[in-house]
Amino acid sequence: MLKRVTRLVPRACQLDPGHFLHGGPQAPQSLAARLDDQVPDENPRAGSHPSEDDPAGAGEQREGRHYRIPLQDLPTVFPHGLPRRFSLQVRTFNEACLMVRRPALELLRHLDDTNFAHPAVRYVLYGEKGTGKTLSLCHVVHFCAKRDWLIVHVPDAHLWVKSSRGLLRSAYSRRRFDQPVEAANWLKSFKTANERFLSQIKIQETYMWNKRESTEKGRPLGEVVEQGLTRVKNATDAVGIVLKELKSQSCSGAFRLLVAVDGVNALWGRTTLKREDKSLMAPEELALVHSLRKMVRNDWHGGAVVLALSQTGSLFTPRMACLPQELLGKEGFDALDPFVPILVSNYSPEEFESCIQYYLENSWLQHEKGWFSSFPFTESPRVRALMSSHGSGLHGLSPFFLTSLRPIRRQERWRGWWRLLDGAFLPTISRQPRARGSGWKPSPGRERGLPAPGQTHAPPVPLCGHGWVPSAAHRSLVPGPGTGERSRGRGGPVPG
Amino acid sequence: MAAPAGKVARGWSVLALGLRSAVPRLPGLTQVRWSRYSPEYRDPQTDKEYYRKPLAELTEEEKCEQELRKTQLIKAAPAAKTSSVFEDPVISKFINMMMKGGNKVLARSLMTQTLEAVKRKQFEKYHAASAEEQATIERNPYTIFHQALKNCEPVIGLVPILRGGHFYQVPVPLPARRRRFLAMKWMITECREKKHRRTLMPEKLSHELLEAFHNQGPVIKKKHDMHKMAEANRALAHYRWW
């Protein structure tokens, strides 16, 4: 009955996140040696799938498999915490397993091939809601942390532009405002994540905090961080200094710098913070946003910049917006251009099966009708019918919604009637999914996004037909046939 | 779940064809809970397995019933009833009882969050427990839910009966549906009223369900109180005439 012998999910071997990159032939002994290097008792189930992890295979064969982040690494690599639902899952299963997916693999390959003499390349992860942009970013951060890069990680830039208490006028520049609380929190996480670099990096200027306190030239960067943490009023300035120093010194080659920002569209969006006269502030009036904007420019070398867009926490953006053009706006797009766009899409059928397999191995699906006894699941007629009855987006295969086990509503799209899914992965469902071709037509704006009838999922191609075309410089990096489509005249600038 | 049209004994249906019900109108009693359907309307059969049975396996009466269904009038299935394998009448009833102001979306999402919370708590307990204890820990939230409600059902109840100008609380055996109703009602009231204002319903409800599953907690105590009162009023049992 099994159509395929190889299973997609070996119990996550205790491999480092970049292991899947190296497609060169590796002797099995080196793999065993690598496994032995790590703590052996953290991986009790590796033995149950001994030979599926073929070291000589290419990185693409690892697609869809889970790899485990050791739990003791989590507080150091992700001191501010992982996304909420993922950290719930980590607590429930007692392990942190991320799926290796194509966007992350692509990004890791680019990072491995980075030429550190060239200006920092900016990679932008974009895609629909719940497709896995944040976790792909976390995968990259873990990879770089393992490779001993210096990580500047902003988990959610949206938090800096909304509901911030305690805004102060900046002492450094009268036009800008400080955010002591956010800056202090970020400094704390930065210190935890990059402890070992803080004593090695020496600052190149003297900074006067006030009449009595100053940090001399040549002192370690840790002192600036301490100053920001102890004197919370100076925290924002400390953040600015840290970023400036890292940027200027990354060219020296002493360390590799990774700037990872999630929700980067917040830097060029709008805020809900008010000045004293109750008028809304622009983001450039915030000192933190100002320093971060300078950081994501490509006028430095010796590292890379990985950014992820996010509509979820953003302010005053339409819910369906997911493209860089829509979320960043003209100003943001011009500031980030040129960048390498990486589309993160929903799970492919293989990834979905791998996810379900992972849940089954952790006995997460407890309902007796919650799974099929046949494998692979996508062969079963019910799941097939489900996949074909849904258009693009395929909420049933959305990584985020698979974690939540809650019914999904597409009310905003289909005007009030529910699209609740039936199937193995959601325990409570209401209506049968409506068959395609039953008279409902998508609105013309979204038609481009829908795959052809019969196709089960959208190909992982940047949707270039929306007025934005990757420039010639990085067209080779962007896969797929989408590059041929010219703009439909949405009015956006053609970069490059 | 396909209840036959057995509501005639209780229900007073106003007939769509304009015929009056045969049950006599008593003074002082008004019709409540009537249906727009006349008695010949049958309940819909939403169970997929019923239709998937091959012809050879059907008994005579099932064949007869299937023939009948082709010609008889059938009521429309309510919006909340599905043919999903995950359909559970107990959970649907509980959701309806939790619903306020017709907000079924909210009630249902609270229910799923509760089940998820129960599952996560049990998983954490499972991982913290030793190997022997792991076999005893139940992780299926549906089993926990059903068992908890079953544990909360009272066996005997009290009914106020008017005798000589006074109302006496008389112990009375309860029908099954009244017991299920009381269990759910107590559970929901307990969570709504006795907990801190700021705690969310899934949190409270998951805690109460787990306690009831282990035969502890305030809802079980309420059931025991009801039993004790019934035991105390044993002498009044002869006031019951049915």
XYZ file of C-alpha atoms in Angstrom:
738
model
C 0.000 0.000 0.000
C 2.896 2.361 0.581
C 3.625 4.195 -2.587
C 6.914 5.525 -1.373
C 9.453 3.741 0.736
C 11.528 6.685 1.859
C 9.982 8.684 4.595
C 10.357 12.364 4.532
C 10.895 12.861 8.190
C 13.695 11.108 9.904
C 13.516 11.860 13.532
C 15.343 15.123 13.584
C 18.986 14.375 13.732
C 21.036 16.649 15.869
C 22.474 18.410 12.864
C 23.355 22.014 12.598
C 21.007 24.051 10.456
C 23.390 24.420 7.561
C 24.079 20.752 7.215
C 21.542 20.431 4.486
C 23.451 22.893 2.363
C 26.505 20.899 1.768
C 25.771 18.771 -1.192
C 29.288 17.541 -1.612
C 30.040 13.914 -0.939
C 30.661 13.359 2.694
C 31.884 10.196 4.167
C 29.455 8.566 6.562
C 32.180 8.672 9.162
C 32.247 12.436 9.142
C 28.499 12.497 9.614
C 28.810 10.156 12.558
C 31.639 12.257 13.922
C 29.519 15.332 13.604
C 26.697 13.635 15.416
C 29.037 12.497 18.132
C 30.297 16.007 18.631
C 26.913 17.025 19.783
C 25.359 15.761 22.922
C 24.339 12.189 22.147
C 21.406 11.865 24.524
C 19.557 14.763 22.957
C 18.688 12.706 19.967
C 17.255 9.438 21.213
C 15.259 8.707 18.111
C 17.926 9.218 15.470
C 18.633 5.544 15.504
C 15.169 4.709 14.285
C 15.939 6.191 10.880
C 19.551 5.301 10.396
C 20.211 5.438 6.717
C 17.713 7.873 5.254
C 19.951 10.803 5.855
C 22.253 10.328 2.926
C 25.275 12.525 3.436
C 26.200 12.399 -0.183
C 22.879 13.782 -1.311
C 22.251 17.361 -2.365
C 20.579 19.925 -0.108
C 17.319 19.650 -2.006
C 16.790 16.143 -0.705
C 16.568 17.480 2.825
C 13.686 19.686 1.909
C 10.677 18.964 4.030
C 12.597 17.422 6.854
C 12.660 18.739 10.369
C 15.790 19.642 12.193
C 16.002 20.203 15.878
C 17.405 23.222 17.677
C 18.840 22.151 21.050
C 16.779 23.599 23.854
C 19.789 25.065 25.624
C 20.571 27.116 22.509
C 17.209 28.821 22.551
C 17.852 31.390 25.303
C 21.149 32.453 23.716
C 20.199 32.494 20.050
C 16.643 33.776 20.595
C 16.767 35.713 23.870
C 13.615 37.690 23.106
C 11.764 34.472 22.366
C 10.457 32.824 19.272
C 7.065 33.605 17.722
C 4.290 32.909 20.180
C 2.683 29.883 18.598
C 6.013 28.255 17.900
C 7.159 28.733 21.481
C 3.884 27.136 22.628
C 4.680 24.184 20.409
C 8.218 24.017 21.803
C 6.829 23.921 25.320
C 4.252 21.277 24.428
C 6.563 18.911 22.586
C 9.621 19.645 24.714
C 11.662 20.186 21.584
C 12.178 22.901 18.987
C 11.885 21.435 15.508
C 11.891 23.568 12.401
C 11.109 22.304 8.958
C 13.781 22.855 6.346
C 12.074 24.567 3.448
C 13.146 25.862 0.100
C 13.200 29.621 0.855
C 15.432 29.056 3.868
C 17.679 26.677 1.921
C 18.012 29.224 -0.842
C 18.892 31.908 1.650
C 21.445 29.748 3.406
C 23.056 28.944 0.095
C 23.335 32.620 -0.730
C 24.773 33.368 2.682
C 27.339 30.644 2.299
C 28.426 32.085 -1.029
C 28.534 35.671 0.198
C 31.449 37.715 -0.963
C 32.302 39.768 2.094
C 34.215 42.327 0.098
C 31.062 43.404 -1.698
C 28.363 45.569 -0.108
C 25.912 43.706 2.054
C 23.166 42.050 0.052
C 19.629 42.514 1.325
C 17.287 39.553 1.206
C 13.594 40.157 1.686
C 11.298 37.306 2.664
C 7.764 38.004 1.561
C 4.615 36.001 1.123
C 1.075 35.606 2.290
C 0.068 35.452 5.896
C 1.027 32.374 7.810
C 3.411 30.928 5.238
C 6.502 30.829 7.436
C 8.489 34.019 6.863
C 9.319 34.572 10.529
C 10.378 30.994 11.114
C 12.508 31.016 7.958
C 14.171 34.098 9.395
C 14.703 32.277 12.699
C 16.236 29.371 10.805
C 18.695 31.738 9.138
C 19.505 33.417 12.456
C 20.240 30.061 14.063
C 22.394 29.066 11.110
C 24.455 32.237 11.372
C 24.689 31.967 15.138
C 26.101 28.473 14.743
C 28.619 29.858 12.260
C 29.662 32.435 14.839
C 28.353 35.503 13.123
C 27.375 38.563 15.106
C 23.590 38.739 15.051
C 21.617 41.963 15.166
C 18.092 40.557 15.428
C 14.992 42.706 15.733
C 12.167 40.212 16.304
C 9.354 42.604 15.446
C 9.925 46.144 14.238
C 6.189 46.812 14.518
C 6.476 46.881 18.298
C 8.699 49.923 18.028
C 6.119 52.019 16.201
C 3.033 51.334 18.229
C 1.851 51.602 21.826
C 5.161 52.710 23.215
C 5.032 54.306 26.624
C 7.558 56.735 27.899
C 8.618 58.590 24.803
C 11.318 61.116 25.542
C 12.780 63.894 23.509
C 16.157 62.726 22.323
C 19.135 64.466 23.877
C 21.220 63.870 20.772
C 18.821 65.356 18.260
C 15.962 67.667 19.174
C 13.835 66.468 16.266
C 13.730 62.835 17.330
C 12.201 60.832 20.145
C 13.713 58.163 22.335
C 12.055 54.940 23.395
C 13.883 53.885 26.535
C 11.911 50.729 27.288
C 12.157 49.171 23.847
C 15.791 50.153 23.517
C 16.678 48.665 26.902
C 14.912 45.394 26.068
C 16.717 45.164 22.772
C 20.073 45.861 24.396
C 19.440 43.093 26.909
C 18.693 40.586 24.145
C 21.666 41.792 22.122
C 23.941 41.322 25.088
C 22.688 37.791 25.748
C 23.025 36.786 22.117
C 26.467 38.245 21.417
C 28.213 38.085 24.767
C 31.499 36.922 23.360
C 31.827 39.776 20.875
C 31.183 42.571 23.320
C 34.621 42.393 24.868
C 36.438 41.906 21.554
C 35.028 44.881 19.677
C 36.512 48.225 20.693
C 34.776 51.483 19.985
C 36.514 53.990 17.775
C 35.284 57.266 19.250
C 34.691 58.835 22.602
C 31.046 59.208 23.543
C 29.911 61.753 26.133
C 26.738 60.639 27.831
C 26.511 63.704 30.028
C 28.842 66.074 31.845
C 30.162 63.404 34.150
C 29.934 60.160 32.208
C 31.643 59.234 29.025
C 33.003 56.171 27.299
C 36.518 56.577 25.965
C 37.819 55.474 22.646
C 39.215 51.956 22.713
C 36.880 50.700 25.432
C 35.000 47.474 24.687
C 31.534 47.710 23.200
C 30.174 45.960 26.283
C 30.595 49.187 28.231
C 28.303 51.065 25.877
C 25.717 48.324 26.280
C 26.076 48.456 30.072
C 25.640 52.200 30.027
C 22.466 51.826 28.027
C 21.128 49.186 30.400
C 21.947 51.011 33.615
C 20.961 54.475 32.467
C 17.756 53.715 30.630
C 17.503 57.303 29.462
C 20.557 56.768 27.297
C 19.447 53.383 26.012
C 18.307 54.629 22.617
C 21.541 56.485 22.059
C 23.441 53.390 23.143
C 21.567 51.383 20.502
C 22.482 53.971 17.895
C 26.130 53.844 18.905
C 26.225 50.062 18.884
C 24.745 49.890 15.406
C 27.074 52.576 14.102
C 30.158 50.890 15.516
C 29.170 47.477 14.210
C 28.570 48.894 10.770
C 31.905 50.656 10.603
C 33.871 47.763 12.009
C 32.292 44.944 10.066
C 34.449 45.957 7.101
C 37.555 45.064 9.087
C 36.776 41.374 8.835
C 37.031 40.625 12.554
C 33.477 39.291 12.532
C 30.604 38.636 10.151
C 27.518 40.677 10.751
C 23.966 39.526 10.173
C 21.199 42.089 10.420
C 17.853 40.291 10.736
C 14.715 42.382 11.006
C 11.192 41.007 11.056
C 8.348 43.289 10.052
C 10.713 45.656 8.308
C 7.797 47.425 6.619
C 7.197 49.126 9.963
C 10.250 51.299 9.366
C 8.583 52.993 6.417
C 4.970 52.744 7.439
C 3.021 54.864 9.869
C 2.995 54.963 13.623
C 0.266 55.311 16.207
C 2.501 57.269 18.554
C 1.541 60.812 19.360
C 3.574 63.886 20.107
C 2.714 66.248 22.936
C 0.273 68.108 20.733
C -1.550 64.819 19.968
C -0.500 64.734 16.341
C 0.727 61.440 14.909
C 4.434 60.928 14.551
C 6.223 59.836 11.455
C 8.546 56.847 11.885
C 11.652 58.860 11.016
C 11.093 60.924 14.143
C 11.854 57.872 16.244
C 15.557 57.506 16.951
C 15.422 53.707 17.005
C 13.773 53.582 13.609
C 16.265 56.110 12.284
C 19.269 54.035 13.378
C 17.739 50.829 12.065
C 17.061 52.410 8.702
C 20.731 53.321 8.475
C 21.644 49.777 9.410
C 19.687 48.157 6.598
C 21.349 50.294 3.963
C 23.894 48.546 1.812
C 26.745 50.978 2.353
C 28.784 48.520 4.406
C 30.315 45.150 3.736
C 31.307 42.124 5.714
C 27.903 40.591 6.273
C 24.354 40.329 5.066
C 20.936 41.769 5.759
C 17.932 39.456 5.938
C 14.543 41.098 6.236
C 11.041 39.740 6.490
C 7.888 41.641 5.670
C 4.819 41.242 7.795
C 1.313 42.502 7.370
C 0.123 40.963 10.616
C 1.310 43.582 13.067
C 1.454 46.435 10.625
C -0.532 49.621 10.852
C -2.834 51.002 8.220
C -2.061 48.381 5.598
C -4.759 46.352 3.855
C -5.107 42.827 5.142
C -4.479 41.194 1.798
C -1.243 43.067 1.147
C 1.740 40.762 0.952
C 3.994 42.019 -1.823
C 7.035 44.202 -1.109
C 5.609 47.019 -3.210
C 2.382 47.077 -1.227
C 3.851 46.767 2.223
C 6.953 48.909 1.934
C 5.417 51.725 -0.041
C 7.403 53.852 -2.440
C 9.778 55.201 0.182
C 10.610 51.845 1.688
C 10.981 50.152 -1.659
C 13.367 52.820 -2.887
C 15.348 52.598 0.322
C 15.690 48.829 0.128
C 16.178 48.562 -3.579
C 18.076 46.588 -4.867
C 17.234 43.530 -2.832
C 16.831 39.818 -3.411
C 13.183 38.864 -3.015
C 12.481 35.410 -1.668
C 8.925 34.195 -1.849
C 7.754 32.034 1.015
C 4.687 30.091 0.053
C 2.424 27.632 1.768
C 3.375 24.034 2.274
C 3.737 21.896 -0.798
C 2.041 18.491 -0.545
C 5.336 16.870 0.468
C 5.968 19.425 3.181
C 2.422 19.017 4.394
C 2.912 15.292 4.688
C 6.126 15.851 6.528
C 4.361 18.171 8.939
C 1.581 15.678 9.571
C 4.143 12.959 10.030
C 5.888 15.109 12.624
C 2.619 15.651 14.461
C 1.880 11.951 14.380
C 5.286 11.075 15.748
C 4.638 13.438 18.615
C 1.114 12.010 19.000
C -0.319 15.451 18.577
C -3.315 14.262 16.536
C -5.317 12.614 19.267
C -8.736 12.283 17.677
C -9.213 8.732 16.434
C -10.419 10.020 13.090
C -7.684 12.631 13.008
C -5.402 10.918 10.569
C -5.487 8.362 7.845
C -3.890 5.027 8.123
C -2.672 5.274 4.550
C 0.548 7.010 3.731
C 1.194 9.268 1.868
C -1.763 11.328 2.939
C -1.971 13.354 -0.183
C -2.904 10.231 -2.078
C -6.046 9.840 -0.106
C -9.112 11.010 -2.020
C -10.335 13.237 0.765
C -7.169 15.304 0.980
C -6.964 15.397 -2.812
C -10.480 16.732 -3.033
C -9.662 19.248 -0.373
C -6.576 20.503 -2.135
C -8.220 20.814 -5.475
C -11.223 22.625 -4.096
C -9.180 25.487 -2.786
C -7.500 28.101 -4.842
C -4.300 29.895 -4.120
C -3.318 30.407 -0.568
C -4.493 26.877 0.192
C -5.252 27.609 3.794
C -5.367 23.955 4.504
C -1.692 23.756 3.752
C -0.747 26.969 5.500
C 1.947 26.330 8.110
C 0.482 28.762 10.600
C -3.003 27.383 10.422
C -1.792 23.839 10.750
C -0.464 24.691 14.189
C -3.660 26.199 15.422
C -6.183 23.409 14.776
C -8.858 26.005 14.509
C -11.334 26.595 11.737
C -10.211 29.091 9.181
C -12.330 31.848 7.870
C -11.828 33.583 4.592
C -14.693 35.957 5.214
C -12.812 38.927 3.987
C -12.440 37.279 0.622
C -15.614 35.404 0.078
C -17.894 37.914 1.572
C -19.384 36.384 4.591
C -19.719 32.703 4.041
C -17.339 30.481 5.795
C -14.682 28.403 4.189
C -14.067 25.938 6.905
C -11.972 23.019 6.033
C -12.730 19.406 6.344
C -9.940 16.952 6.770
C -7.463 15.263 8.947
C -5.708 18.272 10.270
C -8.577 20.259 11.709
C -10.750 18.730 14.359
C -13.790 20.977 14.137
C -15.269 21.813 10.814
C -18.621 23.087 9.743
C -19.261 23.109 6.034
C -18.131 20.965 3.209
C -15.704 22.832 1.003
C -17.480 24.144 -2.038
C -16.468 22.536 -5.290
C -14.668 24.708 -7.790
C -16.562 25.934 -10.759
C -19.768 26.169 -8.800
C -20.421 29.688 -9.888
C -18.122 31.660 -7.660
C -15.501 33.675 -9.437
C -12.565 35.378 -7.739
C -12.391 39.122 -7.962
C -10.241 40.222 -10.894
C -7.502 41.579 -8.698
C -6.691 38.215 -7.239
C -7.090 36.137 -10.325
C -3.427 36.377 -11.102
C -2.597 34.621 -7.903
C -4.712 31.570 -8.585
C -3.117 28.530 -10.117
C -4.612 26.893 -13.173
C -7.422 24.454 -12.455
C -5.988 21.110 -11.714
C -2.806 22.489 -10.297
C -2.632 21.777 -6.639
C -0.468 24.581 -5.394
C 1.001 27.807 -6.555
C 4.522 27.462 -7.881
C 7.129 29.213 -5.793
C 7.609 32.125 -8.159
C 7.635 35.769 -7.170
C 4.467 37.329 -8.492
C 6.177 39.636 -10.876
C 3.063 40.613 -12.737
C 2.179 43.285 -10.260
C 4.287 46.100 -11.496
C 7.477 45.078 -9.848
C 10.213 43.382 -11.736
C 13.455 42.088 -10.269
C 16.304 44.047 -11.679
C 18.852 42.543 -13.999
C 21.392 42.397 -11.185
C 19.521 39.719 -9.350
C 17.264 38.294 -11.978
C 19.426 35.224 -12.122
C 18.826 34.657 -8.474
C 15.096 34.781 -8.836
C 13.784 31.446 -10.066
C 10.855 30.684 -12.266
C 9.212 31.955 -15.391
C 7.725 34.974 -13.712
C 10.501 37.233 -14.837
C 9.067 37.315 -18.306
C 5.862 39.026 -17.298
C 5.990 42.729 -17.531
C 4.061 44.982 -15.272
C 0.334 45.263 -15.462
C 0.664 48.941 -14.832
C 0.003 49.070 -11.122
C 1.942 52.265 -11.141
C 4.936 51.054 -9.186
C 8.465 52.016 -10.084
C 10.483 49.604 -12.140
C 13.684 49.174 -10.224
C 17.137 48.376 -11.369
C -28.152 11.557 15.683
C -31.050 11.284 13.259
C -33.822 11.458 15.766
C -37.085 10.240 14.406
C -40.041 12.591 14.440
C -40.666 11.675 18.015
C -41.270 15.159 19.159
C -44.976 14.711 18.770
C -45.299 13.653 22.377
C -43.640 16.824 23.572
C -43.841 19.204 20.732
C -46.802 21.149 19.574
C -46.140 21.580 15.895
C -48.012 24.139 13.939
C -48.678 22.438 10.686
C -47.535 24.075 7.489
C -50.588 22.742 5.745
C -52.797 24.589 8.130
C -54.101 21.577 10.012
C -54.230 22.005 13.731
C -52.492 19.655 16.029
C -54.580 16.864 17.507
C -53.413 17.629 21.048
C -56.097 19.612 22.887
C -55.344 23.125 24.014
C -55.288 23.328 27.790
C -56.120 26.631 29.499
C -53.099 28.341 30.964
C -50.658 26.506 28.719
C -49.219 28.121 25.635
C -47.315 26.528 22.829
C -43.591 26.911 23.072
C -40.809 25.526 20.939
C -42.881 24.914 17.880
C -41.587 24.025 14.492
C -42.514 25.226 11.040
C -42.359 21.652 9.881
C -45.372 19.397 9.923
C -45.007 15.937 11.507
C -44.410 14.103 8.240
C -41.065 15.873 7.805
C -38.219 13.553 8.662
C -34.933 14.571 10.204
C -31.983 14.715 7.810
C -29.485 11.899 7.843
C -26.046 13.495 7.910
C -24.026 10.404 8.656
C -21.868 9.628 5.628
C -21.363 6.026 6.619
C -25.080 5.457 6.244
C -24.869 6.285 2.564
C -21.628 4.472 1.967
C -22.939 1.078 2.940
C -23.080 -1.140 -0.119
C -26.480 -2.491 -1.084
C -25.601 -6.027 -0.173
C -25.028 -5.203 3.486
C -28.327 -3.493 4.094
C -30.988 -5.227 6.108
C -34.604 -5.279 4.951
C -35.667 -2.421 7.149
C -32.750 -0.279 6.113
C -33.589 -0.890 2.477
C -37.156 0.017 3.200
C -36.102 3.179 4.966
C -33.866 4.233 2.120
C -36.727 3.754 -0.307
C -38.954 5.848 1.890
C -36.428 8.658 2.074
C -36.603 9.071 -1.657
C -40.159 10.236 -1.523
C -40.625 11.671 1.895
C -40.170 15.253 2.889
C -36.982 15.950 4.815
C -36.182 18.937 6.971
C -33.259 21.148 6.115
C -30.167 20.394 8.130
C -29.314 23.173 10.575
C -26.291 25.252 9.724
C -24.229 23.942 12.594
C -24.760 20.296 11.761
C -22.132 18.727 9.516
C -21.307 15.387 8.032
C -17.736 15.655 9.228
C -16.082 12.785 11.049
C -15.310 15.229 13.823
C -18.961 16.059 14.428
C -19.869 15.594 18.041
C -23.396 16.291 19.331
C -22.195 16.790 22.906
C -19.685 19.385 21.861
C -22.214 21.112 19.609
C -24.675 21.272 22.491
C -22.008 22.661 24.783
C -21.104 25.297 22.238
C -24.742 26.305 21.940
C -24.990 26.643 25.685
C -21.881 28.773 25.854
C -23.084 31.012 23.063
C -24.224 34.500 23.936
C -26.224 36.713 21.656
C -26.041 34.305 18.769
C -22.282 34.653 18.480
C -21.595 31.095 17.427
C -18.235 32.002 15.925
C -16.951 33.180 19.279
C -18.437 30.247 21.170
C -16.894 27.762 18.781
C -13.505 29.380 18.853
C -13.597 29.352 22.668
C -14.398 25.655 22.542
C -11.490 24.848 20.229
C -9.147 26.957 22.335
C -10.340 25.099 25.416
C -9.711 21.720 23.823
C -6.288 22.891 22.691
C -5.491 24.163 26.204
C -6.561 20.839 27.724
C -4.385 18.980 25.254
C -1.345 21.164 25.880
C -1.666 20.854 29.655
C -1.895 17.090 29.384
C 1.117 16.985 27.077
C 3.183 18.977 29.543
C 2.129 16.628 32.303
C 2.984 13.689 30.083
C 6.500 14.901 29.359
C 7.110 15.646 33.013
C 5.912 12.243 34.183
C 7.812 9.021 34.526
C 7.353 6.105 32.159
C 4.776 4.250 34.303
C 2.674 7.333 34.809
C 2.746 8.189 31.125
C 0.539 5.238 30.341
C -2.154 6.558 32.676
C -2.198 10.128 31.381
C -5.020 10.724 28.917
C -4.123 13.199 26.186
C -7.182 13.112 23.994
C -9.155 16.273 24.812
C -12.398 14.759 23.518
C -12.247 11.794 25.892
C -11.435 14.148 28.746
C -14.360 16.379 27.831
C -16.851 13.537 27.609
C -15.641 11.864 30.750
C -15.641 15.124 32.698
C -19.231 15.856 31.743
C -20.258 12.322 32.538
C -18.660 12.649 35.971
C -20.595 15.855 36.570
C -24.018 14.399 35.776
C -26.233 14.057 38.856
C -28.102 10.801 39.299
C -31.028 12.217 41.153
C -32.457 15.701 41.176
C -34.844 17.909 43.122
C -38.103 19.263 41.820
C -40.332 21.821 43.565
C -43.803 20.357 44.107
C -46.705 22.387 45.421
C -48.537 20.765 48.352
C -50.762 22.543 50.779
C -49.598 25.991 49.755
C -45.899 25.217 50.192
C -43.256 24.177 47.725
C -41.331 21.099 48.741
C -38.071 20.001 47.114
C -38.836 16.433 46.180
C -36.130 14.007 45.025
C -36.869 12.753 41.560
C -35.000 10.580 39.048
C -33.849 12.734 36.176
C -34.127 11.806 32.524
C -30.834 11.507 30.654
C -31.163 14.752 28.783
C -31.849 16.709 31.972
C -28.720 15.227 33.541
C -26.574 16.145 30.578
C -28.053 19.624 30.581
C -27.378 20.129 34.288
C -23.783 18.959 33.957
C -23.092 21.410 31.136
C -24.981 24.218 32.813
C -23.099 23.848 36.066
C -19.783 23.717 34.240
C -20.445 26.896 32.312
C -21.910 28.801 35.256
C -19.002 27.818 37.451
C -16.528 29.135 34.928
C -18.408 32.334 34.273
C -19.229 33.370 37.786
C -16.805 31.920 40.254
C -13.534 32.775 38.580
C -11.524 35.952 38.448
C -12.869 38.480 35.986
C -9.691 38.771 33.974
C -9.052 35.082 33.269
C -10.099 33.929 29.838
C -12.774 31.328 29.320
C -10.560 28.676 27.660
C -8.183 28.836 30.591
C -10.936 28.528 33.190
C -12.847 25.879 31.299
C -9.811 23.719 30.629
C -8.931 23.824 34.302
C -12.455 22.866 35.349
C -12.698 20.082 32.799
C -9.457 18.540 33.970
C -10.561 18.705 37.576
C -13.923 17.152 36.763
C -12.159 14.443 34.784
C -10.355 13.486 37.978
C -13.582 13.704 40.004
C -12.510 16.792 41.862
C -13.401 20.407 41.758
C -16.395 22.633 42.378
C -18.714 21.110 39.773
C -18.348 17.632 41.233
C -18.944 19.182 44.641
C -22.164 20.709 43.372
C -23.286 17.337 42.095
C -22.548 15.781 45.504
C -24.453 18.596 47.217
C -27.431 17.862 45.030
C -27.243 14.188 45.954
C -26.975 15.029 49.664
C -30.022 17.289 49.498
C -31.958 14.576 47.723
C -30.901 12.097 50.398
C -31.934 14.539 53.127
C -35.379 15.063 51.570
C -35.925 11.337 51.138
C -39.087 11.487 53.187
C -40.808 13.678 50.630
C -40.304 11.160 47.856
C -43.943 9.997 48.044
C -45.062 13.458 46.871
C -43.963 12.402 43.428
C -46.804 10.899 41.403
C -44.973 9.932 38.189
